[in-house]
Tab-separated table of C-alpha atoms in Angstrom:
chain	number	residue	atom	x	y	z
N	1	UNK	CA	42.899	-54.726	-5.650
N	2	UNK	CA	43.073	-58.477	-6.276
N	3	UNK	CA	39.922	-59.617	-8.086
N	4	UNK	CA	39.598	-62.517	-5.635
N	5	UNK	CA	39.800	-60.182	-2.669
N	6	UNK	CA	37.269	-60.748	0.058
N	7	UNK	CA	37.695	-57.249	1.432
N	8	UNK	CA	34.938	-55.561	-0.611
N	9	UNK	CA	32.451	-58.134	0.702
N	10	UNK	CA	33.783	-57.756	4.239
N	11	UNK	CA	33.354	-53.994	3.900
N	12	UNK	CA	29.678	-54.686	3.088
N	13	UNK	CA	29.357	-56.585	6.361
N	14	UNK	CA	29.412	-60.065	4.840
N	15	UNK	CA	30.264	-62.424	7.715
N	16	UNK	CA	30.857	-65.396	5.439
N	17	UNK	CA	33.541	-63.415	3.583
N	18	UNK	CA	35.053	-62.474	6.940
N	19	UNK	CA	35.128	-66.115	7.963
N	20	UNK	CA	36.915	-67.108	4.752
N	21	UNK	CA	39.397	-64.280	5.183
N	22	UNK	CA	39.933	-65.269	8.811
N	23	UNK	CA	40.583	-68.894	7.899
N	24	UNK	CA	42.982	-67.892	5.133
N	25	UNK	CA	45.099	-65.513	7.192
N	26	UNK	CA	44.695	-66.187	10.923
N	27	UNK	CA	47.543	-68.694	11.135
N	28	UNK	CA	49.973	-66.368	9.351
N	29	UNK	CA	49.010	-63.401	11.532
N	30	UNK	CA	49.372	-65.546	14.644
N	31	UNK	CA	52.821	-66.783	13.565
N	32	UNK	CA	53.929	-63.240	12.819
N	33	UNK	CA	52.787	-61.688	16.108
N	34	UNK	CA	53.992	-64.663	18.134
N	35	UNK	CA	57.513	-63.937	16.859
N	36	UNK	CA	57.199	-60.474	18.365
N	37	UNK	CA	55.284	-61.257	21.542
N	38	UNK	CA	56.686	-64.687	22.529
N	39	UNK	CA	53.414	-65.393	24.329
N	40	UNK	CA	50.769	-67.592	22.750
N	41	UNK	CA	47.892	-66.191	24.821
N	42	UNK	CA	48.762	-62.606	23.959
N	43	UNK	CA	49.417	-63.565	20.333
N	44	UNK	CA	45.948	-65.107	20.026
N	45	UNK	CA	44.409	-61.983	21.485
N	46	UNK	CA	46.367	-59.718	19.128
N	47	UNK	CA	45.428	-61.957	16.193
N	48	UNK	CA	41.735	-61.469	16.955
N	49	UNK	CA	42.199	-57.727	17.557
N	50	UNK	CA	43.837	-57.512	14.125
N	51	UNK	CA	40.967	-59.401	12.512
N	52	UNK	CA	38.517	-57.048	14.200
N	53	UNK	CA	40.391	-54.157	12.578
N	54	UNK	CA	39.954	-55.898	9.229
N	55	UNK	CA	36.222	-56.148	9.873
N	56	UNK	CA	36.001	-52.475	10.794
N	57	UNK	CA	38.418	-51.053	8.234
N	58	UNK	CA	37.954	-53.235	5.152
N	59	UNK	CA	36.235	-50.301	3.425
N	60	UNK	CA	39.404	-48.219	3.769
N	61	UNK	CA	41.608	-50.717	1.919
N	62	UNK	CA	42.311	-49.099	-1.441
N	63	UNK	CA	44.650	-51.694	-2.870
N	64	UNK	CA	47.686	-49.434	-2.811
N	65	UNK	CA	49.542	-52.171	-0.958
N	66	UNK	CA	49.091	-55.919	-1.053
N	67	UNK	CA	46.359	-57.364	1.128
N	68	UNK	CA	48.782	-59.336	3.262
N	69	UNK	CA	51.069	-56.296	3.678
N	70	UNK	CA	48.112	-54.258	4.892
N	71	UNK	CA	47.091	-57.038	7.261
N	72	UNK	CA	50.590	-57.602	8.691
N	73	UNK	CA	51.052	-53.882	9.068
N	74	UNK	CA	47.962	-53.703	11.305
N	75	UNK	CA	49.124	-56.797	13.174
N	76	UNK	CA	52.503	-55.163	13.739
N	77	UNK	CA	50.906	-52.061	15.289
N	78	UNK	CA	48.607	-54.177	17.443
N	79	UNK	CA	51.569	-56.241	18.638
N	80	UNK	CA	53.542	-53.092	19.487
N	81	UNK	CA	50.521	-51.786	21.434
N	82	UNK	CA	50.302	-55.085	23.277
N	83	UNK	CA	53.999	-54.907	24.138
N	84	UNK	CA	53.573	-51.351	25.377
N	85	UNK	CA	50.810	-52.531	27.684
N	86	UNK	CA	53.259	-54.969	29.247
N	87	UNK	CA	54.947	-53.623	32.331
N	88	UNK	CA	58.392	-54.779	31.290
N	89	UNK	CA	58.257	-53.227	27.840
N	90	UNK	CA	61.590	-51.752	26.851
N	91	UNK	CA	62.238	-50.053	23.524
N	92	UNK	CA	64.342	-52.100	21.154
N	93	UNK	CA	68.026	-51.356	21.419
N	94	UNK	CA	69.943	-50.088	18.446
N	95	UNK	CA	69.892	-53.064	16.176
N	96	UNK	CA	71.756	-51.575	13.283
N	97	UNK	CA	75.171	-52.250	14.742
N	98	UNK	CA	77.044	-54.323	12.237
N	99	UNK	CA	79.450	-57.129	12.954
N	100	UNK	CA	82.731	-57.801	11.301
N	101	UNK	CA	82.324	-60.343	8.594
N	102	UNK	CA	85.469	-62.346	9.009
N	103	UNK	CA	84.246	-65.906	8.951
N	104	UNK	CA	84.898	-68.059	5.912
N	105	UNK	CA	81.696	-68.454	3.924
N	106	UNK	CA	82.371	-72.118	3.233
N	107	UNK	CA	82.314	-72.898	6.973
N	108	UNK	CA	79.086	-70.975	7.394
N	109	UNK	CA	77.486	-72.898	4.542
N	110	UNK	CA	78.588	-76.208	5.946
N	111	UNK	CA	77.360	-75.135	9.378
N	112	UNK	CA	73.959	-74.144	8.051
N	113	UNK	CA	73.347	-77.723	7.020
N	114	UNK	CA	72.616	-78.441	10.614
N	115	UNK	CA	69.060	-77.302	11.345
N	116	UNK	CA	69.671	-77.145	15.065
N	117	UNK	CA	72.552	-74.762	14.501
N	118	UNK	CA	70.415	-72.594	12.242
N	119	UNK	CA	67.716	-72.426	14.898
N	120	UNK	CA	70.230	-71.555	17.588
N	121	UNK	CA	71.751	-68.796	15.471
N	122	UNK	CA	68.381	-67.365	14.419
N	123	UNK	CA	67.452	-67.148	18.081
N	124	UNK	CA	70.605	-65.196	18.788
N	125	UNK	CA	69.638	-62.440	16.356
N	126	UNK	CA	68.097	-59.241	17.651
N	127	UNK	CA	64.315	-59.387	17.421
N	128	UNK	CA	64.123	-56.769	14.674
N	129	UNK	CA	66.636	-58.684	12.542
N	130	UNK	CA	64.864	-61.984	13.171
N	131	UNK	CA	61.531	-60.501	12.024
N	132	UNK	CA	63.058	-59.481	8.737
N	133	UNK	CA	64.591	-62.917	8.173
N	134	UNK	CA	61.194	-64.458	9.015
N	135	UNK	CA	59.209	-62.154	6.746
N	136	UNK	CA	61.691	-62.659	3.904
N	137	UNK	CA	62.297	-66.373	4.025
N	138	UNK	CA	59.155	-67.755	5.625
N	139	UNK	CA	56.472	-65.343	4.448
N	140	UNK	CA	58.312	-64.684	1.177
N	141	UNK	CA	57.672	-60.930	1.233
N	142	UNK	CA	59.393	-58.244	-0.826
N	143	UNK	CA	61.650	-55.778	1.002
N	144	UNK	CA	59.262	-52.937	0.125
N	145	UNK	CA	56.370	-54.838	1.751
N	146	UNK	CA	58.451	-55.550	4.847
N	147	UNK	CA	59.310	-51.847	5.043
N	148	UNK	CA	55.621	-50.976	4.918
N	149	UNK	CA	54.663	-53.592	7.499
N	150	UNK	CA	57.321	-52.501	9.970
N	151	UNK	CA	56.997	-48.787	9.109
N	152	UNK	CA	60.681	-48.400	8.396
N	153	UNK	CA	62.532	-47.282	5.235
N	154	UNK	CA	63.438	-49.936	2.646
N	155	UNK	CA	67.109	-49.106	3.199
N	156	UNK	CA	66.785	-50.044	6.863
N	157	UNK	CA	65.208	-53.386	5.924
N	158	UNK	CA	68.183	-54.148	3.655
N	159	UNK	CA	70.731	-53.027	6.250
N	160	UNK	CA	69.138	-55.114	8.990
N	161	UNK	CA	69.053	-58.128	6.722
N	162	UNK	CA	72.724	-57.559	5.836
N	163	UNK	CA	73.664	-57.478	9.517
N	164	UNK	CA	71.488	-60.498	10.260
N	165	UNK	CA	73.232	-62.363	7.467
N	166	UNK	CA	76.678	-61.475	8.791
N	167	UNK	CA	75.754	-62.519	12.319
N	168	UNK	CA	74.269	-65.783	11.109
N	169	UNK	CA	77.356	-66.621	9.084
N	170	UNK	CA	79.585	-65.838	12.015
N	171	UNK	CA	77.458	-67.807	14.459
N	172	UNK	CA	77.129	-70.843	12.193
N	173	UNK	CA	80.847	-70.899	11.456
N	174	UNK	CA	81.641	-70.756	15.157
N	175	UNK	CA	79.182	-73.542	16.058
N	176	UNK	CA	80.455	-75.640	13.205
N	177	UNK	CA	84.072	-75.268	14.233
N	178	UNK	CA	83.198	-76.166	17.858
N	179	UNK	CA	81.335	-79.326	16.888
O	1	UNK	CA	76.881	-45.747	-9.258
O	2	UNK	CA	80.485	-46.929	-9.002
O	3	UNK	CA	81.138	-50.712	-9.238
O	4	UNK	CA	81.835	-51.097	-5.497
O	5	UNK	CA	78.597	-49.413	-4.508
O	6	UNK	CA	76.731	-51.358	-7.147
O	7	UNK	CA	78.139	-54.653	-5.870
O	8	UNK	CA	77.093	-53.748	-2.316
O	9	UNK	CA	73.647	-52.902	-3.599
O	10	UNK	CA	73.455	-56.288	-5.351
O	11	UNK	CA	74.612	-58.049	-2.189
O	12	UNK	CA	71.827	-56.332	-0.251
O	13	UNK	CA	69.252	-57.468	-2.803
O	14	UNK	CA	70.319	-61.125	-2.737
O	15	UNK	CA	67.878	-62.331	-0.028
O	16	UNK	CA	64.962	-61.046	-2.101
O	17	UNK	CA	66.458	-62.452	-5.290
O	18	UNK	CA	66.396	-65.785	-3.494
O	19	UNK	CA	62.779	-65.398	-2.338
O	20	UNK	CA	61.756	-64.286	-5.828
O	21	UNK	CA	60.202	-60.932	-4.992
O	22	UNK	CA	62.514	-58.506	-6.830
O	23	UNK	CA	61.235	-56.439	-9.735
O	24	UNK	CA	62.207	-57.821	-13.142
O	25	UNK	CA	64.727	-55.006	-13.564
O	26	UNK	CA	66.417	-55.730	-10.216
O	27	UNK	CA	66.306	-59.423	-10.925
O	28	UNK	CA	68.179	-59.129	-14.219
O	29	UNK	CA	70.734	-56.845	-12.599
O	30	UNK	CA	71.407	-59.412	-9.858
O	31	UNK	CA	71.564	-62.247	-12.406
O	32	UNK	CA	74.181	-60.346	-14.385
O	33	UNK	CA	76.364	-59.941	-11.295
O	34	UNK	CA	75.938	-63.553	-10.255
O	35	UNK	CA	77.214	-64.676	-13.632
O	36	UNK	CA	80.498	-62.866	-13.112
O	37	UNK	CA	81.083	-62.816	-9.331
O	38	UNK	CA	81.875	-66.156	-7.701
O	39	UNK	CA	81.609	-64.847	-4.123
O	40	UNK	CA	78.136	-63.482	-4.735
O	41	UNK	CA	77.212	-66.820	-6.280
O	42	UNK	CA	78.335	-68.560	-3.068
O	43	UNK	CA	76.298	-66.147	-0.996
O	44	UNK	CA	73.262	-66.874	-3.109
O	45	UNK	CA	73.709	-70.618	-2.548
O	46	UNK	CA	74.105	-70.036	1.189
O	47	UNK	CA	70.957	-67.903	1.315
O	48	UNK	CA	68.991	-70.561	-0.556
O	49	UNK	CA	70.068	-73.104	2.071
O	50	UNK	CA	69.179	-70.695	4.821
O	51	UNK	CA	65.745	-70.112	3.306
O	52	UNK	CA	65.142	-73.836	3.075
O	53	UNK	CA	66.221	-74.419	6.683
O	54	UNK	CA	64.230	-71.446	7.995
O	55	UNK	CA	61.080	-72.658	6.211
O	56	UNK	CA	61.515	-76.202	7.475
O	57	UNK	CA	62.114	-74.950	11.018
O	58	UNK	CA	59.012	-72.760	11.006
O	59	UNK	CA	56.905	-75.512	9.515
O	60	UNK	CA	57.883	-77.970	12.228
O	61	UNK	CA	57.699	-75.705	15.232
O	62	UNK	CA	54.927	-73.267	14.370
O	63	UNK	CA	52.113	-73.518	16.858
O	64	UNK	CA	48.841	-74.195	15.116
O	65	UNK	CA	45.895	-72.016	15.973
O	66	UNK	CA	42.740	-74.116	16.454
O	67	UNK	CA	40.954	-72.223	13.692
O	68	UNK	CA	37.403	-73.375	14.408
O	69	UNK	CA	37.563	-72.258	17.992
O	70	UNK	CA	39.466	-69.086	17.261
O	71	UNK	CA	36.825	-68.200	14.677
O	72	UNK	CA	33.954	-68.968	17.083
O	73	UNK	CA	35.530	-66.715	19.673
O	74	UNK	CA	35.961	-63.977	17.070
O	75	UNK	CA	32.406	-64.454	15.794
O	76	UNK	CA	31.015	-63.913	19.271
O	77	UNK	CA	32.655	-60.481	19.208
O	78	UNK	CA	31.291	-59.803	15.734
O	79	UNK	CA	27.798	-60.716	16.807
O	80	UNK	CA	27.757	-58.150	19.584
O	81	UNK	CA	28.400	-54.954	17.595
O	82	UNK	CA	26.309	-52.851	19.949
O	83	UNK	CA	28.859	-53.421	22.683
O	84	UNK	CA	31.525	-50.806	23.142
O	85	UNK	CA	35.061	-52.116	22.495
O	86	UNK	CA	36.030	-51.435	26.100
O	87	UNK	CA	33.048	-53.402	27.348
O	88	UNK	CA	34.012	-56.356	25.179
O	89	UNK	CA	37.508	-56.248	26.565
O	90	UNK	CA	36.374	-56.144	30.178
O	91	UNK	CA	34.087	-59.131	29.579
O	92	UNK	CA	36.873	-60.960	27.817
O	93	UNK	CA	39.240	-60.499	30.704
O	94	UNK	CA	36.538	-61.353	33.194
O	95	UNK	CA	36.008	-64.673	31.387
O	96	UNK	CA	39.733	-65.287	31.194
O	97	UNK	CA	40.014	-64.514	34.902
O	98	UNK	CA	37.242	-66.936	35.781
O	99	UNK	CA	38.830	-69.597	33.599
O	100	UNK	CA	42.225	-68.969	35.188
O	101	UNK	CA	40.746	-69.340	38.686
O	102	UNK	CA	39.099	-72.583	37.636
O	103	UNK	CA	42.412	-73.941	36.380
O	104	UNK	CA	44.222	-72.910	39.500
O	105	UNK	CA	41.712	-74.622	41.760
O	106	UNK	CA	41.763	-77.807	39.679
O	107	UNK	CA	45.551	-77.774	39.502
O	108	UNK	CA	46.006	-77.178	43.210
O	109	UNK	CA	43.711	-80.107	43.988
O	110	UNK	CA	45.652	-82.267	41.610
O	111	UNK	CA	49.050	-81.222	42.950
O	112	UNK	CA	48.071	-82.318	46.416
O	113	UNK	CA	47.187	-85.730	45.078
O	114	UNK	CA	50.075	-86.101	42.685
O	115	UNK	CA	52.667	-84.353	44.865
O	116	UNK	CA	54.059	-82.727	41.768
O	117	UNK	CA	56.274	-79.705	42.097
O	118	UNK	CA	54.065	-76.676	41.371
O	119	UNK	CA	57.069	-74.724	40.115
O	120	UNK	CA	57.501	-77.252	37.332
O	121	UNK	CA	53.854	-76.912	36.366
O	122	UNK	CA	54.057	-73.159	36.301
O	123	UNK	CA	57.213	-73.003	34.215
O	124	UNK	CA	57.067	-71.523	30.706
O	125	UNK	CA	57.252	-74.410	28.228
O	126	UNK	CA	55.298	-76.902	30.266
O	127	UNK	CA	54.173	-79.176	27.454
O	128	UNK	CA	57.780	-79.782	26.358
O	129	UNK	CA	58.572	-81.190	29.795
O	130	UNK	CA	55.780	-83.753	29.432
O	131	UNK	CA	56.209	-84.589	25.776
O	132	UNK	CA	58.506	-87.573	26.123
O	133	UNK	CA	56.565	-89.673	28.614
O	134	UNK	CA	53.013	-88.436	28.289
O	135	UNK	CA	50.167	-88.317	25.807
O	136	UNK	CA	49.238	-84.670	25.395
O	137	UNK	CA	45.769	-83.375	24.592
O	138	UNK	CA	44.419	-79.916	23.913
O	139	UNK	CA	40.870	-79.492	25.187
O	140	UNK	CA	38.151	-76.962	25.603
O	141	UNK	CA	35.811	-77.652	28.477
O	142	UNK	CA	32.103	-77.151	27.946
O	143	UNK	CA	30.879	-73.766	29.112
O	144	UNK	CA	28.128	-75.649	30.969
O	145	UNK	CA	30.638	-77.713	32.956
O	146	UNK	CA	31.248	-76.686	36.544
O	147	UNK	CA	34.573	-76.824	38.339
O	148	UNK	CA	33.345	-79.891	40.183
O	149	UNK	CA	32.371	-81.681	36.939
O	150	UNK	CA	35.800	-81.048	35.435
O	151	UNK	CA	37.588	-82.017	38.595
O	152	UNK	CA	35.614	-85.255	38.955
O	153	UNK	CA	36.175	-86.220	35.320
O	154	UNK	CA	39.915	-85.665	35.454
O	155	UNK	CA	40.356	-87.233	38.860
O	156	UNK	CA	38.642	-90.404	37.673
O	157	UNK	CA	41.515	-91.120	35.291
O	158	UNK	CA	45.188	-90.402	35.141
O	159	UNK	CA	44.830	-86.989	33.463
O	160	UNK	CA	46.149	-83.673	34.660
O	161	UNK	CA	45.943	-80.093	33.468
O	162	UNK	CA	49.439	-78.893	32.641
O	163	UNK	CA	48.700	-75.500	31.101
O	164	UNK	CA	45.895	-73.151	30.177
O	165	UNK	CA	43.593	-71.555	29.659
O	166	UNK	CA	44.806	-69.858	26.491
O	167	UNK	CA	43.035	-66.730	25.300
O	168	UNK	CA	40.657	-69.102	23.529
O	169	UNK	CA	39.956	-71.052	26.698
O	170	UNK	CA	42.041	-74.066	25.668
O	171	UNK	CA	43.885	-76.281	28.138
O	172	UNK	CA	46.666	-78.828	27.760
O	173	UNK	CA	46.174	-82.135	29.545
O	174	UNK	CA	48.741	-84.875	30.039
O	175	UNK	CA	48.544	-88.537	30.958
O	176	UNK	CA	51.477	-90.949	31.327
O	177	UNK	CA	52.114	-93.144	28.291
O	178	UNK	CA	52.431	-96.220	30.517
O	179	UNK	CA	49.089	-95.602	32.211
O	180	UNK	CA	46.924	-98.711	32.656
O	181	UNK	CA	43.815	-96.718	31.759
O	182	UNK	CA	45.220	-95.341	28.539
O	183	UNK	CA	47.770	-97.774	27.126
O	184	UNK	CA	47.370	-96.128	23.704
O	185	UNK	CA	45.919	-92.995	22.150
O	186	UNK	CA	42.810	-94.839	20.925
O	187	UNK	CA	41.674	-95.596	24.451
O	188	UNK	CA	42.380	-92.017	25.458
O	189	UNK	CA	40.469	-90.716	22.451
O	190	UNK	CA	37.524	-92.974	23.223
O	191	UNK	CA	37.400	-91.721	26.806
O	192	UNK	CA	37.622	-88.073	25.758
O	193	UNK	CA	34.780	-88.549	23.271
O	194	UNK	CA	32.505	-89.800	26.034
O	195	UNK	CA	33.055	-86.793	28.288
O	196	UNK	CA	30.213	-84.289	28.382
O	197	UNK	CA	32.490	-81.830	30.168
O	198	UNK	CA	34.778	-81.691	27.118
O	199	UNK	CA	33.506	-79.736	24.154
O	200	UNK	CA	36.548	-80.156	21.918
O	201	UNK	CA	39.783	-82.092	22.034
O	202	UNK	CA	42.792	-82.712	19.837
O	203	UNK	CA	45.631	-85.121	20.530
O	204	UNK	CA	48.968	-83.368	20.231
O	205	UNK	CA	51.855	-84.977	18.364
């Protein structure tokens, strides 16, 4: 366990430690669940539910995973629960379908220079692929941590990222050639 | 592992080489391949650009949680440990329901006066529609304030509720940028500070 970890103090019921932890991580948890839920009200609620889990379960954190991995993993489950409570919840479709990688890489690189294009193409990814791109490039997490957070094998994380990458290249090249 | 499989494995590791989270062993393996494979080198450069763009995008568009208020809301739950979780949830939704009713009543009153299309006000990304020509403010009304107090305060100036309440009880208000009452954000800020019905406010960019 990180020597600066607040979790031992939180486990002892220290509210000040909980507040510090909350202030350090709430924004990241909110950003993560908002990606999944697409609803700021629900995301705020799930963020606080996750923090309540931290308060209740801090004693069970044994340091086998990183603190943030543990936290995001709980947030992921809470977000899935919240989605299940929604009437229109539908299980994610098979997202491991690859795409043919036939676009020239140079076009895709040139296309990616346009932030608007990048945003458009990221939005076109399947949710599960987008989460992995987000956790990798925005949160800067290792593939093993992402696997733990999303409760999927490491191989699946790599495959989804590979497919996301192919789709992004294809999408960016196509937008670039149209512009 | 044959060279083709190994190359595919390296290609799969590239995103995490770029974000710097590979083990030292994996990292040296990828570095070795990058030194001899031009296409992988190009992919690495592309991924670095993608990382940069993705970070910049998130940083500009990520909604900020009003931490003080989120924490206060959380603390209220912490301070009532005797309550069963279910009870807390029912109370939470009851409060949200009351707040939602309050908004609806205030908004309906305002629509009649402003003759604004309610559909527009109920659409998903409401604030975006107002961003260009309005000053936008995020507020939390005082828990002591009644519907009438809020309504009177907002009706006295050119301010309207455009969305809310969020789970934290926050609302978005908008006022036209060319309004005679609020020609600039300072005048708007000064007015907001004087309002006893408003417990917290933040001007949105």
